Coordinates of C-alpha atoms in Angstrom, one line a residue:
Chain A
M443 CA -2.3 -22.5 -58.7
A444 CA -3.2 -20.4 -55.5
I445 CA -0.8 -21.0 -52.7
Y446 CA -1.8 -19.7 -49.4
R447 CA 0.9 -18.6 -46.8
R448 CA 0.5 -17.2 -43.2
S449 CA 1.1 -13.3 -43.1
S450 CA 3.7 -12.6 -40.7
R451 CA 1.9 -9.1 -39.8
P452 CA -0.2 -10.6 -37.0
R453 CA 2.8 -12.0 -35.3
F454 CA 4.3 -8.5 -35.7
T455 CA 1.3 -6.9 -34.2
L456 CA 1.3 -9.3 -31.2
L457 CA 5.1 -8.6 -30.5
V458 CA 4.4 -4.9 -30.6
L459 CA 1.5 -5.4 -28.3
V460 CA 3.5 -7.7 -26.0
L461 CA 6.4 -5.3 -25.7
A462 CA 3.8 -2.4 -25.1
S463 CA 2.4 -4.3 -22.2
I464 CA 5.7 -5.3 -20.8
T465 CA 6.7 -1.6 -20.8
L466 CA 3.5 -0.4 -19.0
V467 CA 4.0 -3.4 -16.5
T468 CA 7.6 -2.2 -16.0
L469 CA 6.8 1.4 -15.5
D470 CA 4.0 0.7 -13.0
Y471 CA 6.2 -1.7 -11.1
R472 CA 9.0 0.9 -10.8
G473 CA 6.9 3.8 -10.0
T474 CA 7.7 5.7 -13.1
G475 CA 4.3 7.0 -14.5
A476 CA 2.5 5.5 -11.6
S477 CA 0.6 8.5 -10.8
T478 CA -0.5 9.1 -14.1
V479 CA -1.8 5.6 -14.1
E480 CA -3.5 5.9 -10.7
T481 CA -5.0 9.2 -11.8
I482 CA -6.8 7.4 -14.8
K483 CA -7.7 4.7 -12.8
G484 CA -9.3 7.1 -10.3
A485 CA -11.0 9.0 -12.8
T486 CA -12.5 5.7 -14.4
R487 CA -13.9 4.5 -11.2
D488 CA -15.4 8.0 -10.5
V489 CA -17.0 8.1 -13.9
L490 CA -18.5 4.7 -13.2
A491 CA -19.7 5.6 -9.6
P492 CA -23.0 6.7 -10.7
A493 CA -23.8 3.8 -12.9
Q494 CA -22.7 1.8 -9.9
D495 CA -25.1 3.6 -7.5
V496 CA -28.1 2.8 -10.1
S497 CA -27.1 -0.8 -10.5
D498 CA -27.1 -1.1 -6.8
R499 CA -30.4 0.1 -6.4
V500 CA -31.9 -2.0 -9.1
F501 CA -30.2 -5.5 -8.5
A502 CA -29.6 -5.3 -4.6
P503 CA -33.5 -6.3 -4.2
F504 CA -33.1 -9.3 -6.5
G505 CA -30.0 -10.3 -4.9
H506 CA -31.7 -10.2 -1.3
I507 CA -34.6 -12.3 -2.4
V508 CA -32.5 -14.9 -4.0
G509 CA -30.1 -15.0 -1.0
G510 CA -33.1 -15.2 1.3
I511 CA -34.6 -18.1 -0.5
V512 CA -31.2 -19.9 -0.8
H513 CA -30.2 -19.3 2.6
Y514 CA -33.3 -19.5 4.6
G515 CA -32.3 -22.2 6.9
D516 CA -29.0 -20.5 7.7
L517 CA -30.7 -17.2 8.4
Q518 CA -32.9 -18.7 11.0
E519 CA -30.1 -20.5 12.7
E520 CA -28.0 -17.1 12.6
N521 CA -30.8 -15.2 14.0
E522 CA -31.0 -17.4 16.9
R523 CA -27.4 -17.2 17.5
L524 CA -27.3 -13.5 17.2
R525 CA -30.1 -13.1 19.9
Q526 CA -27.8 -15.2 22.2
E527 CA -24.8 -13.1 21.3
I528 CA -26.5 -10.0 22.0
A529 CA -27.8 -11.1 25.4
T530 CA -24.3 -12.0 26.4
S531 CA -22.9 -9.0 24.9
R532 CA -25.0 -6.7 26.8
G533 CA -23.5 -8.1 30.1
Q534 CA -19.9 -7.8 28.8
L535 CA -20.6 -4.3 27.7
N536 CA -21.4 -2.8 31.2
Q537 CA -18.2 -4.7 32.2
A538 CA -16.1 -3.3 29.3
Q539 CA -17.3 0.3 29.9
A540 CA -15.7 0.3 33.2
V541 CA -12.5 -1.1 31.9
E542 CA -12.3 1.2 29.1
R543 CA -12.5 4.2 31.4
E544 CA -9.4 2.7 33.2
R545 CA -7.7 2.1 30.2
Q546 CA -8.4 5.6 28.6
A547 CA -6.9 7.1 32.1
L548 CA -3.9 5.0 31.6
L549 CA -3.2 5.8 28.0
A550 CA -3.9 9.5 28.9
I551 CA -1.1 9.3 31.5
N552 CA 1.4 7.5 29.0
S553 CA 0.4 9.8 26.0
L554 CA -0.3 6.8 23.9
G555 CA -2.7 6.8 21.0
S556 CA -5.8 5.1 21.2
V557 CA -8.4 4.1 18.3
Q558 CA -11.2 6.2 20.0
N559 CA -9.3 9.5 19.6
V560 CA -8.7 8.8 15.8
P561 CA -10.8 10.9 13.6
R562 CA -13.0 8.7 11.1
V563 CA -15.0 8.6 7.8
H564 CA -18.0 6.5 7.7
A565 CA -18.5 4.7 4.2
R566 CA -21.0 2.4 2.5
V567 CA -19.7 -0.7 0.7
V568 CA -20.7 -0.4 -2.9
S569 CA -18.9 -3.5 -4.5
T570 CA -16.6 -6.2 -4.2
S571 CA -13.2 -6.9 -5.8
A572 CA -12.9 -6.4 -9.4
S573 CA -10.3 -9.3 -9.7
N574 CA -10.8 -12.9 -8.8
F575 CA -7.2 -12.7 -7.5
E576 CA -8.0 -9.9 -5.1
L577 CA -9.8 -9.9 -1.8
A578 CA -11.2 -6.3 -1.6
L579 CA -14.1 -4.0 -1.3
E580 CA -15.0 -0.6 -3.0
I581 CA -16.3 1.9 -0.7
D582 CA -18.3 5.2 -1.6
K583 CA -15.8 7.5 0.0
G584 CA -12.7 8.8 -1.4
A585 CA -10.2 11.7 -1.4
E586 CA -13.1 14.1 -1.3
A587 CA -14.0 12.8 2.1
G588 CA -10.4 12.8 3.4
V589 CA -9.6 9.1 2.7
V590 CA -5.8 8.5 2.0
D591 CA -4.1 5.5 0.6
G592 CA -3.0 3.2 3.6
M593 CA -5.5 4.1 6.2
P594 CA -7.1 1.4 8.4
V595 CA -10.5 0.5 7.9
V596 CA -12.9 -1.0 10.6
S597 CA -16.2 -2.2 11.3
G598 CA -18.1 -2.1 14.7
E599 CA -16.5 -5.5 15.4
G600 CA -12.8 -5.0 14.4
L601 CA -10.3 -4.5 11.7
V602 CA -11.6 -5.1 7.9
G603 CA -8.2 -4.1 5.8
R604 CA -6.5 -1.0 4.7
V605 CA -7.1 1.5 2.0
S606 CA -5.3 0.7 -1.1
A607 CA -6.5 2.8 -3.9
V608 CA -8.3 6.4 -3.7
S609 CA -9.9 8.3 -6.2
Q610 CA -12.2 11.3 -5.4
R611 CA -15.3 9.7 -4.8
R612 CA -14.4 5.9 -4.2
S613 CA -11.7 3.8 -2.5
T614 CA -10.6 0.3 -2.7
V615 CA -10.1 -1.5 0.6
V616 CA -7.9 -4.6 0.7
L617 CA -9.3 -7.1 3.3
L618 CA -7.0 -8.4 6.1
T619 CA -7.8 -12.1 4.3
D620 CA -6.0 -11.0 1.3
K621 CA -2.5 -12.6 0.7
T622 CA -0.7 -9.2 0.4
F623 CA -2.1 -8.2 3.9
G624 CA 0.1 -8.1 7.0
V625 CA -0.7 -6.2 10.4
G626 CA 1.2 -6.4 13.6
V627 CA -0.7 -7.8 16.4
V628 CA -0.3 -8.6 20.1
L629 CA -1.6 -11.6 21.9
P630 CA -3.4 -11.6 25.4
S631 CA 0.0 -12.7 26.9
G632 CA 1.6 -9.5 25.5
D633 CA 3.6 -11.3 23.0
T634 CA 3.6 -9.6 19.6
G635 CA 3.6 -11.3 16.2
V636 CA 2.6 -10.3 12.3
A637 CA -0.8 -11.7 11.1
N638 CA -0.9 -12.2 7.3
G639 CA -3.7 -13.0 5.2
A640 CA -4.0 -16.4 3.6
G641 CA -6.8 -16.2 0.9
F642 CA -10.6 -16.7 0.6
H643 CA -12.1 -18.4 3.5
A644 CA -8.7 -19.3 5.1
D645 CA -7.7 -18.3 8.5
L646 CA -4.9 -15.7 9.1
T647 CA -1.5 -16.9 10.1
V648 CA 0.3 -15.3 12.9
D649 CA 4.4 -15.2 12.5
H650 CA 6.9 -14.6 14.9
V651 CA 5.3 -16.0 18.0
E652 CA 7.8 -17.8 20.3
P653 CA 7.3 -21.4 21.0
D654 CA 7.1 -20.9 24.7
T655 CA 4.4 -18.2 24.5
A656 CA 1.1 -19.1 26.2
V657 CA -1.6 -19.3 23.3
A658 CA -5.1 -20.7 23.6
V659 CA -7.8 -21.4 21.1
G660 CA -10.2 -18.4 21.5
D661 CA -7.9 -15.8 22.6
R662 CA -8.6 -12.4 21.1
V663 CA -5.8 -11.0 19.2
V664 CA -5.7 -7.0 18.6
T665 CA -3.4 -4.8 16.5
S666 CA -0.2 -4.1 18.4
G667 CA 0.2 -0.4 17.4
L668 CA 3.9 -0.5 17.8
Q669 CA 5.8 2.5 16.9
R670 CA 5.1 3.9 13.5
S671 CA 2.6 1.3 12.9
L672 CA 0.2 1.6 10.0
Y673 CA -2.6 0.6 12.5
P674 CA -3.6 2.2 15.7
R675 CA -3.3 -0.1 18.9
G676 CA -6.2 -2.2 20.3
I677 CA -8.1 -3.0 17.1
P678 CA -9.7 -6.5 17.3
V679 CA -8.3 -8.7 14.5
G680 CA -9.2 -12.2 15.4
R681 CA -9.8 -15.1 17.6
V682 CA -7.1 -17.8 17.8
T683 CA -8.4 -21.2 16.1
A684 CA -5.2 -23.2 16.2
A685 CA -1.8 -22.9 17.9
T686 CA 0.8 -25.5 17.8
A687 CA 4.4 -25.5 19.0
R688 CA 6.6 -28.3 17.2
A689 CA 9.9 -29.5 18.7
G690 CA 12.7 -27.8 17.1
E691 CA 10.9 -25.0 15.5
L692 CA 11.7 -21.4 16.1
Q693 CA 8.2 -20.3 16.2
Q694 CA 4.8 -21.3 16.9
S695 CA 2.2 -22.0 14.2
V696 CA -0.7 -19.9 15.2
A697 CA -3.9 -19.3 13.1
I698 CA -6.8 -16.8 13.8
T699 CA -10.2 -16.2 12.1
P700 CA -11.2 -12.7 11.7
V701 CA -13.8 -11.3 14.1
V702 CA -15.5 -9.4 11.4
D703 CA -17.8 -11.3 8.9
L704 CA -16.1 -9.9 5.8
E705 CA -18.8 -11.3 3.6
R706 CA -21.8 -9.2 4.9
L707 CA -20.3 -5.9 5.4
S708 CA -22.6 -2.9 4.4
F709 CA -20.9 0.0 6.4
V710 CA -17.4 0.5 7.4
T711 CA -15.3 3.4 9.0
V712 CA -12.1 4.6 7.7
L713 CA -9.7 5.6 10.5
Q714 CA -7.9 8.7 9.5
W715 CA -4.8 7.6 11.4
I716 CA -1.4 9.1 10.7
P717 CA 1.4 6.6 11.8
G718 CA 3.8 8.3 14.1
Chain B
M638 CA -22.5 2.9 -37.1
R639 CA -18.9 2.4 -38.2
P640 CA -16.8 -0.3 -36.6
Q641 CA -14.3 2.4 -35.1
F642 CA -17.1 3.7 -33.2
R643 CA -18.7 0.3 -32.4
I644 CA -15.9 -1.2 -30.8
P645 CA -15.2 1.4 -28.1
L646 CA -19.0 1.6 -27.6
L647 CA -19.0 -2.2 -26.9
L648 CA -16.0 -2.1 -24.7
V649 CA -17.4 0.6 -22.6
V650 CA -20.8 -1.3 -22.3
F651 CA -18.8 -4.6 -21.3
V652 CA -16.7 -2.6 -18.5
V653 CA -20.0 -1.0 -17.2
V654 CA -21.8 -4.4 -16.8
Q655 CA -18.7 -6.1 -15.6
A656 CA -18.2 -3.4 -12.9
T657 CA -21.9 -3.1 -12.0
F658 CA -23.5 -6.3 -12.3
F659 CA -21.2 -9.3 -12.9
R660 CA -19.1 -8.5 -9.9
R661 CA -22.1 -9.3 -7.6
V662 CA -22.4 -12.8 -9.2
R663 CA -20.3 -15.0 -7.1
V664 CA -19.6 -18.9 -6.8
E665 CA -17.1 -19.3 -3.9
G666 CA -16.1 -15.7 -4.1
I667 CA -15.3 -16.1 -7.9
H668 CA -17.1 -13.9 -10.4
P669 CA -17.6 -14.2 -14.2
D670 CA -15.0 -12.0 -16.3
L671 CA -16.9 -10.5 -19.3
L672 CA -13.8 -8.7 -20.5
L673 CA -12.0 -11.9 -20.9
V674 CA -14.6 -13.0 -23.4
V675 CA -13.5 -10.2 -25.7
P676 CA -10.2 -11.3 -26.9
V677 CA -11.3 -14.8 -27.5
A678 CA -14.5 -13.6 -29.4
A679 CA -12.7 -11.4 -31.4
G680 CA -9.9 -13.9 -32.3
L681 CA -12.6 -16.2 -33.4
A682 CA -14.7 -13.4 -35.4
A683 CA -11.7 -11.8 -37.1
G684 CA -8.4 -13.9 -36.7
R685 CA -5.1 -13.5 -34.9
E686 CA -4.3 -9.8 -35.5
R687 CA -7.6 -8.2 -34.4
G688 CA -7.8 -10.9 -31.8
A689 CA -4.8 -9.6 -30.1
T690 CA -5.5 -5.7 -30.7
L691 CA -9.0 -6.1 -29.2
G692 CA -7.5 -8.3 -26.4
F693 CA -5.0 -5.4 -25.6
A694 CA -7.7 -2.9 -25.6
A695 CA -9.8 -5.0 -23.3
G696 CA -7.0 -5.9 -21.2
L697 CA -6.2 -2.2 -20.5
L698 CA -9.5 -1.5 -19.6
A699 CA -9.6 -4.4 -17.1
D700 CA -6.3 -3.1 -15.6
L701 CA -8.0 0.2 -14.7
F702 CA -10.0 -1.7 -12.1
L703 CA -7.2 -3.9 -10.6
L704 CA -4.5 -3.4 -8.0
A705 CA -2.2 -5.7 -10.0
P706 CA 0.4 -4.0 -12.2
F707 CA -0.9 -2.1 -15.0
G708 CA -0.7 -3.8 -18.2
L709 CA -0.7 -7.3 -16.8
S710 CA -4.2 -8.1 -18.3
A711 CA -3.4 -6.3 -21.6
L712 CA -0.3 -8.7 -22.0
V713 CA -2.4 -11.7 -21.2
Y714 CA -5.4 -11.0 -23.2
S715 CA -3.2 -10.0 -26.3
A716 CA -1.8 -13.3 -26.4
L717 CA -5.2 -14.9 -25.8
G718 CA -6.8 -13.2 -28.6
F719 CA -3.9 -14.3 -30.9
A720 CA -4.1 -17.8 -30.0
A721 CA -8.0 -17.8 -30.5
G722 CA -7.6 -16.2 -33.9
A723 CA -5.0 -19.0 -34.6
L724 CA -7.4 -21.5 -33.5
R725 CA -10.1 -20.1 -35.7
S726 CA -8.2 -21.1 -38.9
G727 CA -8.3 -24.7 -37.8
I728 CA -12.0 -24.8 -37.3
L729 CA -13.3 -26.9 -40.4
R730 CA -17.1 -26.9 -39.6
S731 CA -19.4 -24.3 -38.2
S732 CA -21.4 -25.1 -35.0
R733 CA -22.9 -22.6 -32.7
W734 CA -21.4 -24.7 -29.8
I735 CA -17.8 -24.3 -30.7
P736 CA -17.3 -20.7 -29.7
V737 CA -19.0 -21.6 -26.4
V738 CA -16.4 -24.3 -25.7
I739 CA -13.6 -22.2 -26.9
V740 CA -14.7 -19.2 -24.8
A741 CA -14.9 -21.6 -21.9
G742 CA -11.6 -23.0 -22.4
G743 CA -10.0 -19.8 -23.3
S744 CA -11.2 -17.9 -20.3
G745 CA -9.9 -20.7 -18.0
L746 CA -6.6 -20.5 -19.9
G747 CA -6.8 -16.7 -19.5
V748 CA -6.9 -17.0 -15.7
L749 CA -4.0 -19.5 -15.5
G750 CA -1.9 -17.2 -17.8
Y751 CA -2.8 -14.2 -16.0
A752 CA -1.6 -15.9 -12.6
V753 CA 1.5 -17.3 -14.1
V754 CA 2.6 -13.9 -15.8
G755 CA 1.5 -12.2 -12.3
A756 CA 3.7 -14.5 -10.5
M757 CA 6.6 -13.6 -12.8
V758 CA 6.2 -9.8 -12.0
G759 CA 6.2 -10.3 -8.2
Q760 CA 2.6 -11.4 -7.6
S761 CA 3.5 -14.7 -6.4
H762 CA 0.3 -15.1 -4.3
M763 CA -1.8 -15.4 -7.6
I764 CA -0.5 -19.0 -7.9
D765 CA -2.0 -21.2 -5.2
S766 CA -4.4 -24.2 -4.4
R767 CA -7.5 -22.2 -5.5
L768 CA -6.0 -21.3 -9.0
A769 CA -7.6 -24.3 -11.0
L770 CA -11.0 -23.7 -9.1
V771 CA -10.9 -20.0 -10.3
A772 CA -10.0 -21.0 -13.9
L773 CA -12.7 -23.7 -13.7
V774 CA -15.5 -21.4 -12.5
V775 CA -14.5 -18.4 -14.8
G776 CA -14.6 -20.8 -17.7
A777 CA -17.9 -22.2 -16.7
F778 CA -19.4 -18.6 -16.1
N779 CA -18.0 -17.3 -19.3
A780 CA -19.4 -20.1 -21.7
P781 CA -23.0 -18.9 -21.6
L782 CA -21.9 -15.4 -21.9
S783 CA -20.3 -16.2 -25.0
L784 CA -23.6 -16.8 -26.6
A785 CA -24.4 -13.0 -26.4
A786 CA -20.9 -11.7 -26.4
V787 CA -19.5 -13.5 -29.4
P788 CA -22.2 -12.0 -31.7
L789 CA -21.8 -8.7 -30.2
V790 CA -18.1 -8.5 -30.6
S791 CA -18.6 -9.8 -34.4
W792 CA -20.9 -7.0 -35.0
A793 CA -18.8 -4.5 -33.5
L794 CA -15.8 -5.7 -35.6
G795 CA -18.1 -5.2 -39.0
D796 CA -17.2 -7.4 -41.9
A797 CA -14.6 -9.7 -40.3
P798 CA -11.7 -10.5 -42.4
R799 CA -11.8 -14.2 -43.7
G800 CA -8.6 -15.0 -41.7
S801 CA -5.1 -13.8 -41.9
Y802 CA -4.1 -15.5 -45.1
V803 CA -2.7 -13.8 -48.1
R804 CA -2.7 -15.2 -51.8
R805 CA 0.8 -15.4 -53.7

């Protein structure tokens, strides 16, 4: 009579694979061998870069057609809104230029850093995050162009995020809405706080804002650029959408929405900022 | 072409397709995960051992593109491939829809498992109110992909063994 029993080999194989995986996670977590892993990761991204470029050219028109059909109504509304914003912005620009001249003069007097003086690298957004758990972008500039891990990334409107992984020709940018992201900010009142990403389509939360600080909805929040900050001072981060101070709490609950439309970024700028 | 060449070729093709095309296909910011189909398909095609092994390889490749600790996907995909292989031996009748359902469920479980293991190694942000939605959408995306992916993985594995049973 034939009797069948389960072989123990598959379980042994699984055990070996699980132990191997745990070892890799541990080595990466502790930083041992991290540079080797990063080198392999970077080389893989560089090898795939040409394929991504080709795919970009092939699939982007289809994406635009589908997007145009699906969002036609939204696009019309958005065009109207943008025309109004341009008209308003032109007026504000004239005022801002005068204020900026004064500010530059004050900064020069105080020998303080300004975002205008920071060298920069312009880059094209080539892809979104590889993970459903990370809010990130991939850009077409890497170490060859002078991009270094940790550098701030901005668009014309404000802060986008920071560089988190760099290969020779590609870099990954963690968006400011990612839950691992945090940046020191300053409110119009002059009080400082820390803005933290809260995930997809969620406003950032600002911690360490004292209960008696005056915060109004619509207030513009910029990077604080305090000593040894990872970000230069004065980069627009977001606008306040909610601020509530509950009795007995040690800090206000402040929420801000990013000034940058993170879902429609085509080009960004990496600031070659060295904290110090 | 021999299986030892077909398997790396298939994995590379899957990586390229995932990195160049599927990353663009998004619903609520969530995209399909073609590499997550590999361990389930391998488990269904060739049993627990090869499911786990191919899952480990697919996981390592996936980890190359992630910011999360290296080896995290390999760990989860190995277990997923093993589980799919164990499930295979319990399937009594053949139907073209069974792999589709198992890939959908397996992909969802893979996402949940990834988040749970990630949280255990310090990535606590992976567990949040969006997790169920991510698992659901990835499962729904991967289900139709299985119609092509499962036969491709079976082809890559060559003559799949009839399960991990030995005669005494």
